[in-house]
Amino acid sequence: MMYSFQDLTDIIAKLRSEEGCPWDREQTFESLKKCLADEAQEVYDAVDNQDMDNLCEELGDVLLQIMLNSQIAREKGAFTIDDVIDGLCRKMIRRHPHVFGGVKVNSVEEGLALWNAIKAQEKAERP
């Protein structure tokens, strides 16, 4: 049996609940910043070492940080992991019109230039 994304969401919610883990319950956005940086560095190290088993584990640890931050946001009424996923999907579709729309690119460089142009436009449109 493999666990699902919903299982992970439920586990994180349980860890943060009154019946959960004291360490997980006391975490904040601020307290998790160093954890996220440390886990990201461990991903870099696994890539540098070409260690796929460790890379799999470390990516899971980065995902844990995302899940914990998203659960804290949910508890505050700010957003949920579903909002994070929805926003990411929308961004990927929006920034890849050469895949999901009618735009044509002929090289990696053209694709990257398109991505950067769309990103710049998005930033310019923000309040």
PDB file of C-alpha atoms in Angstrom:
ATOM      1  CA  MET A   1       0.000   0.000   0.000  1.00  0.00           C
ATOM      2  CA  MET A   2       1.252   3.469  -0.854  1.00  0.00           C
ATOM      3  CA  TYR A   3       0.146   6.572   0.963  1.00  0.00           C
ATOM      4  CA  SER A   4      -1.611   9.317  -1.014  1.00  0.00           C
ATOM      5  CA  PHE A   5      -1.350  13.080  -1.022  1.00  0.00           C
ATOM      6  CA  GLN A   6      -4.583  13.169   0.986  1.00  0.00           C
ATOM      7  CA  ASP A   7      -2.981  10.857   3.562  1.00  0.00           C
ATOM      8  CA  LEU A   8      -0.081  13.310   3.845  1.00  0.00           C
ATOM      9  CA  THR A   9      -2.462  16.239   4.284  1.00  0.00           C
ATOM     10  CA  ASP A  10      -4.309  14.343   7.023  1.00  0.00           C
ATOM     11  CA  ILE A  11      -1.059  13.356   8.772  1.00  0.00           C
ATOM     12  CA  ILE A  12       0.160  16.966   8.844  1.00  0.00           C
ATOM     13  CA  ALA A  13      -3.191  18.179  10.193  1.00  0.00           C
ATOM     14  CA  LYS A  14      -3.033  15.494  12.921  1.00  0.00           C
ATOM     15  CA  LEU A  15       0.540  16.450  13.847  1.00  0.00           C
ATOM     16  CA  ARG A  16      -0.590  20.077  14.289  1.00  0.00           C
ATOM     17  CA  SER A  17      -3.752  19.144  16.218  1.00  0.00           C
ATOM     18  CA  GLU A  18      -4.241  19.126  19.998  1.00  0.00           C
ATOM     19  CA  GLU A  19      -3.615  15.354  19.927  1.00  0.00           C
ATOM     20  CA  GLY A  20      -0.523  15.814  17.768  1.00  0.00           C
ATOM     21  CA  CYS A  21       3.154  16.455  18.307  1.00  0.00           C
ATOM     22  CA  PRO A  22       4.262  19.307  20.597  1.00  0.00           C
ATOM     23  CA  TRP A  23       7.115  20.262  18.233  1.00  0.00           C
ATOM     24  CA  ASP A  24       4.883  20.393  15.170  1.00  0.00           C
ATOM     25  CA  ARG A  25       2.198  22.366  17.042  1.00  0.00           C
ATOM     26  CA  GLU A  26       4.614  25.100  18.108  1.00  0.00           C
ATOM     27  CA  GLN A  27       6.044  25.739  14.637  1.00  0.00           C
ATOM     28  CA  THR A  28       5.416  29.050  12.875  1.00  0.00           C
ATOM     29  CA  PHE A  29       6.273  30.443   9.461  1.00  0.00           C
ATOM     30  CA  GLU A  30       9.275  32.079  11.082  1.00  0.00           C
ATOM     31  CA  SER A  31      10.523  29.006  12.932  1.00  0.00           C
ATOM     32  CA  LEU A  32      10.317  26.885   9.780  1.00  0.00           C
ATOM     33  CA  LYS A  33      12.448  29.224   7.633  1.00  0.00           C
ATOM     34  CA  LYS A  34      15.742  27.658   8.711  1.00  0.00           C
ATOM     35  CA  CYS A  35      14.318  24.145   8.349  1.00  0.00           C
ATOM     36  CA  LEU A  36      13.325  24.898   4.751  1.00  0.00           C
ATOM     37  CA  ALA A  37      16.752  26.342   3.962  1.00  0.00           C
ATOM     38  CA  ASP A  38      18.482  23.335   5.529  1.00  0.00           C
ATOM     39  CA  GLU A  39      16.311  20.853   3.642  1.00  0.00           C
ATOM     40  CA  ALA A  40      16.855  22.698   0.357  1.00  0.00           C
ATOM     41  CA  GLN A  41      20.619  22.500   0.929  1.00  0.00           C
ATOM     42  CA  GLU A  42      20.308  18.760   1.527  1.00  0.00           C
ATOM     43  CA  VAL A  43      18.537  18.472  -1.849  1.00  0.00           C
ATOM     44  CA  TYR A  44      21.481  20.306  -3.465  1.00  0.00           C
ATOM     45  CA  ASP A  45      23.908  17.924  -1.761  1.00  0.00           C
ATOM     46  CA  ALA A  46      21.985  14.842  -2.915  1.00  0.00           C
ATOM     47  CA  VAL A  47      21.999  16.154  -6.493  1.00  0.00           C
ATOM     48  CA  ASP A  48      25.713  16.926  -6.318  1.00  0.00           C
ATOM     49  CA  ASN A  49      26.356  13.411  -5.015  1.00  0.00           C
ATOM     50  CA  GLN A  50      24.017  11.886  -7.624  1.00  0.00           C
ATOM     51  CA  ASP A  51      22.362   9.994  -4.755  1.00  0.00           C
ATOM     52  CA  MET A  52      18.848   9.236  -5.957  1.00  0.00           C
ATOM     53  CA  ASP A  53      17.736   7.479  -2.761  1.00  0.00           C
ATOM     54  CA  ASN A  54      18.812  10.461  -0.679  1.00  0.00           C
ATOM     55  CA  LEU A  55      17.329  12.888  -3.223  1.00  0.00           C
ATOM     56  CA  CYS A  56      13.954  11.155  -2.899  1.00  0.00           C
ATOM     57  CA  GLU A  57      14.121  11.456   0.876  1.00  0.00           C
ATOM     58  CA  GLU A  58      15.261  15.081   0.853  1.00  0.00           C
ATOM     59  CA  LEU A  59      12.546  16.109  -1.618  1.00  0.00           C
ATOM     60  CA  GLY A  60      10.097  14.585   0.843  1.00  0.00           C
ATOM     61  CA  ASP A  61      11.622  16.735   3.581  1.00  0.00           C
ATOM     62  CA  VAL A  62      11.157  19.870   1.437  1.00  0.00           C
ATOM     63  CA  LEU A  63       7.558  18.793   0.804  1.00  0.00           C
ATOM     64  CA  LEU A  64       7.118  18.426   4.569  1.00  0.00           C
ATOM     65  CA  GLN A  65       8.121  22.067   4.973  1.00  0.00           C
ATOM     66  CA  ILE A  66       5.603  23.086   2.307  1.00  0.00           C
ATOM     67  CA  MET A  67       2.902  21.031   3.982  1.00  0.00           C
ATOM     68  CA  LEU A  68       3.613  22.406   7.456  1.00  0.00           C
ATOM     69  CA  ASN A  69       3.606  26.011   6.202  1.00  0.00           C
ATOM     70  CA  SER A  70       0.387  25.384   4.275  1.00  0.00           C
ATOM     71  CA  GLN A  71      -1.262  23.829   7.343  1.00  0.00           C
ATOM     72  CA  ILE A  72      -0.284  26.820   9.466  1.00  0.00           C
ATOM     73  CA  ALA A  73      -1.756  29.113   6.782  1.00  0.00           C
ATOM     74  CA  ARG A  74      -4.950  27.010   6.758  1.00  0.00           C
ATOM     75  CA  GLU A  75      -5.246  27.356  10.531  1.00  0.00           C
ATOM     76  CA  LYS A  76      -4.889  31.137  10.150  1.00  0.00           C
ATOM     77  CA  GLY A  77      -7.493  31.221   7.366  1.00  0.00           C
ATOM     78  CA  ALA A  78      -4.938  32.533   4.864  1.00  0.00           C
ATOM     79  CA  PHE A  79      -4.798  29.701   2.291  1.00  0.00           C
ATOM     80  CA  THR A  80      -4.677  25.913   1.984  1.00  0.00           C
ATOM     81  CA  ILE A  81      -2.428  23.412   0.245  1.00  0.00           C
ATOM     82  CA  ASP A  82      -5.153  23.185  -2.401  1.00  0.00           C
ATOM     83  CA  ASP A  83      -4.703  26.922  -3.030  1.00  0.00           C
ATOM     84  CA  VAL A  84      -0.937  26.398  -3.365  1.00  0.00           C
ATOM     85  CA  ILE A  85      -1.487  23.595  -5.884  1.00  0.00           C
ATOM     86  CA  ASP A  86      -4.115  25.557  -7.810  1.00  0.00           C
ATOM     87  CA  GLY A  87      -1.859  28.612  -7.980  1.00  0.00           C
ATOM     88  CA  LEU A  88       1.086  26.535  -9.167  1.00  0.00           C
ATOM     89  CA  CYS A  89      -0.978  24.794 -11.850  1.00  0.00           C
ATOM     90  CA  ARG A  90      -2.329  28.125 -13.097  1.00  0.00           C
ATOM     91  CA  LYS A  91       1.188  29.584 -13.186  1.00  0.00           C
ATOM     92  CA  MET A  92       2.619  26.616 -15.110  1.00  0.00           C
ATOM     93  CA  ILE A  93      -0.171  26.781 -17.697  1.00  0.00           C
ATOM     94  CA  ARG A  94       0.065  30.583 -17.988  1.00  0.00           C
ATOM     95  CA  ARG A  95       3.863  30.587 -18.346  1.00  0.00           C
ATOM     96  CA  HIS A  96       3.911  27.760 -20.898  1.00  0.00           C
ATOM     97  CA  PRO A  97       1.702  29.049 -23.748  1.00  0.00           C
ATOM     98  CA  HIS A  98       4.002  27.121 -26.098  1.00  0.00           C
ATOM     99  CA  VAL A  99       2.754  23.902 -24.437  1.00  0.00           C
ATOM    100  CA  PHE A 100      -0.802  24.769 -23.392  1.00  0.00           C
ATOM    101  CA  GLY A 101      -1.630  27.433 -25.994  1.00  0.00           C
ATOM    102  CA  GLY A 102      -0.931  28.354 -29.568  1.00  0.00           C
ATOM    103  CA  VAL A 103       2.495  29.961 -29.139  1.00  0.00           C
ATOM    104  CA  LYS A 104       5.473  28.392 -30.927  1.00  0.00           C
ATOM    105  CA  VAL A 105       9.038  28.363 -29.627  1.00  0.00           C
ATOM    106  CA  ASN A 106      12.008  26.893 -31.440  1.00  0.00           C
ATOM    107  CA  SER A 107      14.604  26.645 -28.696  1.00  0.00           C
ATOM    108  CA  VAL A 108      15.232  26.477 -24.982  1.00  0.00           C
ATOM    109  CA  GLU A 109      16.313  30.112 -25.125  1.00  0.00           C
ATOM    110  CA  GLU A 110      13.030  31.199 -26.728  1.00  0.00           C
ATOM    111  CA  GLY A 111      11.061  29.245 -24.125  1.00  0.00           C
ATOM    112  CA  LEU A 112      13.034  30.849 -21.292  1.00  0.00           C
ATOM    113  CA  ALA A 113      12.630  34.323 -22.805  1.00  0.00           C
ATOM    114  CA  LEU A 114       8.871  33.740 -23.049  1.00  0.00           C
ATOM    115  CA  TRP A 115       8.751  32.556 -19.416  1.00  0.00           C
ATOM    116  CA  ASN A 116      10.672  35.643 -18.271  1.00  0.00           C
ATOM    117  CA  ALA A 117       8.493  38.012 -20.301  1.00  0.00           C
ATOM    118  CA  ILE A 118       5.309  36.533 -18.827  1.00  0.00           C
ATOM    119  CA  LYS A 119       6.802  36.640 -15.321  1.00  0.00           C
ATOM    120  CA  ALA A 120       7.754  40.308 -15.770  1.00  0.00           C
ATOM    121  CA  GLN A 121       4.253  41.126 -17.018  1.00  0.00           C
ATOM    122  CA  GLU A 122       2.720  39.374 -13.992  1.00  0.00           C
ATOM    123  CA  LYS A 123       4.924  41.377 -11.617  1.00  0.00           C
ATOM    124  CA  ALA A 124       4.028  44.639 -13.390  1.00  0.00           C
ATOM    125  CA  GLU A 125       0.313  43.877 -13.001  1.00  0.00           C
ATOM    126  CA  ARG A 126       0.524  43.236  -9.239  1.00  0.00           C
ATOM    127  CA  PRO A 127      -0.657  46.018  -6.945  1.00  0.00           C
TER     128      PRO A 127
END
